[in-house]
Coordinates of C-alpha atoms in Angstrom, one line a residue:
M1 CA 118.4 73.7 98.2
G2 CA 118.7 77.4 98.6
T3 CA 116.9 79.5 101.1
T4 CA 115.3 82.8 100.4
K5 CA 116.1 85.8 102.5
K6 CA 113.2 87.8 103.8
Q7 CA 113.7 91.1 105.3
D8 CA 111.0 92.8 107.4
F9 CA 110.4 96.4 106.5
D10 CA 108.3 98.9 108.4
Q11 CA 104.6 99.1 107.6
E12 CA 104.9 102.4 105.7
T13 CA 107.7 101.1 103.4
T14 CA 105.7 98.0 102.7
A15 CA 102.6 100.1 101.9
I16 CA 104.6 102.4 99.6
A17 CA 106.1 99.4 97.7
A18 CA 102.6 97.9 97.2
I19 CA 101.3 101.2 95.9
C20 CA 104.2 101.7 93.5
K21 CA 103.9 98.1 92.3
A22 CA 100.2 98.6 91.5
L23 CA 101.0 101.9 89.7
G24 CA 103.8 100.3 87.8
H25 CA 101.9 99.7 84.6
P26 CA 100.9 102.4 82.1
T27 CA 97.3 101.2 81.8
R28 CA 96.9 101.4 85.6
M29 CA 98.4 104.9 85.6
Q30 CA 96.0 105.9 82.9
I31 CA 93.1 104.5 84.9
M32 CA 94.2 106.4 88.0
T33 CA 94.5 109.6 85.9
L34 CA 90.9 109.1 84.6
L35 CA 89.7 108.7 88.1
W36 CA 91.5 111.8 89.3
T37 CA 89.6 113.9 86.6
K38 CA 86.3 112.3 87.5
N39 CA 86.4 110.3 90.7
S40 CA 83.4 108.0 90.2
R41 CA 83.5 105.9 87.0
T42 CA 82.1 102.5 85.9
C43 CA 84.2 99.9 84.2
G44 CA 82.3 100.7 81.0
E45 CA 83.2 104.4 81.1
I46 CA 86.9 103.5 81.6
V47 CA 86.7 101.0 78.8
S48 CA 85.2 103.6 76.5
L49 CA 88.1 106.0 77.3
I50 CA 91.0 103.5 77.1
P51 CA 91.3 101.5 73.8
L52 CA 91.7 98.1 75.5
A53 CA 89.4 95.1 75.9
Q54 CA 87.0 95.1 78.8
S55 CA 88.6 92.0 80.3
T56 CA 92.0 93.7 80.3
I57 CA 90.6 96.8 82.0
S58 CA 88.9 94.6 84.6
K59 CA 92.2 92.9 85.4
H60 CA 94.0 96.2 85.9
L61 CA 91.1 97.5 88.1
Q62 CA 91.5 94.3 90.1
E63 CA 95.2 95.0 90.6
L64 CA 94.5 98.5 91.8
K65 CA 91.8 97.2 94.1
K66 CA 94.2 94.6 95.6
A67 CA 96.5 97.5 96.5
D68 CA 93.6 99.3 98.2
L69 CA 94.0 102.2 95.7
L70 CA 90.3 102.0 94.7
H71 CA 87.1 102.2 96.5
V72 CA 84.5 100.0 94.9
K73 CA 80.7 100.6 95.2
N74 CA 78.1 98.3 93.7
V75 CA 75.0 100.0 92.5
G76 CA 72.6 97.4 91.0
K77 CA 74.5 95.7 88.2
K78 CA 77.1 98.5 87.9
T79 CA 80.4 98.7 89.8
I80 CA 81.5 102.2 90.5
Y81 CA 85.2 102.9 91.1
S82 CA 86.7 105.8 92.9
I83 CA 90.2 106.6 94.3
E84 CA 91.0 105.7 97.8
V85 CA 92.4 109.2 98.7
E86 CA 94.1 108.2 102.0
K87 CA 96.4 105.7 100.2
M88 CA 97.4 108.3 97.6
Q89 CA 98.1 110.8 100.5
I90 CA 100.6 108.3 101.9
L91 CA 102.4 108.1 98.5
K92 CA 102.3 111.9 98.2
K93 CA 103.8 112.4 101.7
Y94 CA 106.5 109.9 101.0
L95 CA 107.5 111.3 97.6
T96 CA 107.4 114.9 98.9
N97 CA 109.7 114.0 101.8
Y98 CA 112.0 111.9 99.5
L99 CA 112.3 114.6 96.8
S100 CA 112.8 117.4 99.3
N101 CA 115.6 115.4 101.0
K102 CA 117.2 114.7 97.7
L103 CA 117.0 118.3 96.6
L104 CA 118.4 119.5 100.0
S105 CA 121.3 117.0 99.9
K106 CA 122.1 118.0 96.3
E107 CA 122.2 121.7 97.2
A108 CA 124.4 120.9 100.2
E109 CA 126.7 118.9 98.0
I110 CA 127.0 121.8 95.5
A111 CA 127.7 124.2 98.3
I112 CA 130.4 122.0 99.8
L113 CA 132.2 120.8 96.6
P114 CA 133.4 123.2 94.0
P115 CA 132.4 122.4 90.5
T116 CA 134.9 120.1 88.7
P117 CA 136.3 121.3 85.5
K118 CA 135.0 119.5 82.4
I119 CA 137.5 117.5 80.4
H120 CA 136.9 117.8 76.7
K121 CA 137.5 114.7 74.8
R122 CA 137.4 114.3 71.1
D123 CA 133.9 113.3 69.9
K124 CA 135.1 110.6 67.5
L125 CA 138.3 109.0 66.6
H126 CA 138.7 109.1 62.9
L127 CA 140.9 106.7 61.0
K128 CA 141.7 109.5 58.5
D129 CA 143.7 111.2 61.3
F130 CA 146.1 108.3 61.2
N131 CA 146.3 108.0 57.4
Y132 CA 145.1 104.4 57.4
Q133 CA 144.4 102.9 54.0
F134 CA 141.8 100.2 53.6
P135 CA 143.3 97.6 51.2
S136 CA 139.9 96.1 50.4
K137 CA 138.5 99.2 48.8
K138 CA 138.9 99.5 45.0
G139 CA 140.5 102.9 45.0
N140 CA 143.1 101.9 47.6
A141 CA 143.9 98.6 45.9
A142 CA 144.8 100.5 42.7
Q143 CA 147.0 102.9 44.7
S144 CA 148.8 100.1 46.5
N145 CA 149.6 98.0 43.4
P146 CA 151.3 100.3 40.9
E147 CA 151.9 98.3 37.8

């Protein structure tokens, strides 16, 4: 029986992975976008703006809530959702650092390495260039069998 490997990552990396996993669905991204435009919405409001069933929206809201991306407030029978800004700040900080490091390393690479000359290859290899005749074609069959 095989064993699974488990590697412990630092707390920030684990948090970023959980956030990215929760945001890894287009519907959840759309929900987060709606909440950025107006930060306090009920499930009914979200359902009216996204053309999916209420149960589907509720499941996506639950996934976002599990990742602590949403703050949930119950007012009577209504549940009001808003973005947990601190979690999104963690993601923003990570992505900003990541992208700035990538851009800096790319600029350093360009400064160190001279540009390589491009090698032009032929776009397509045409059989006509080799004067190949297709025997199965009617016109070619008549040419190959002179009677």
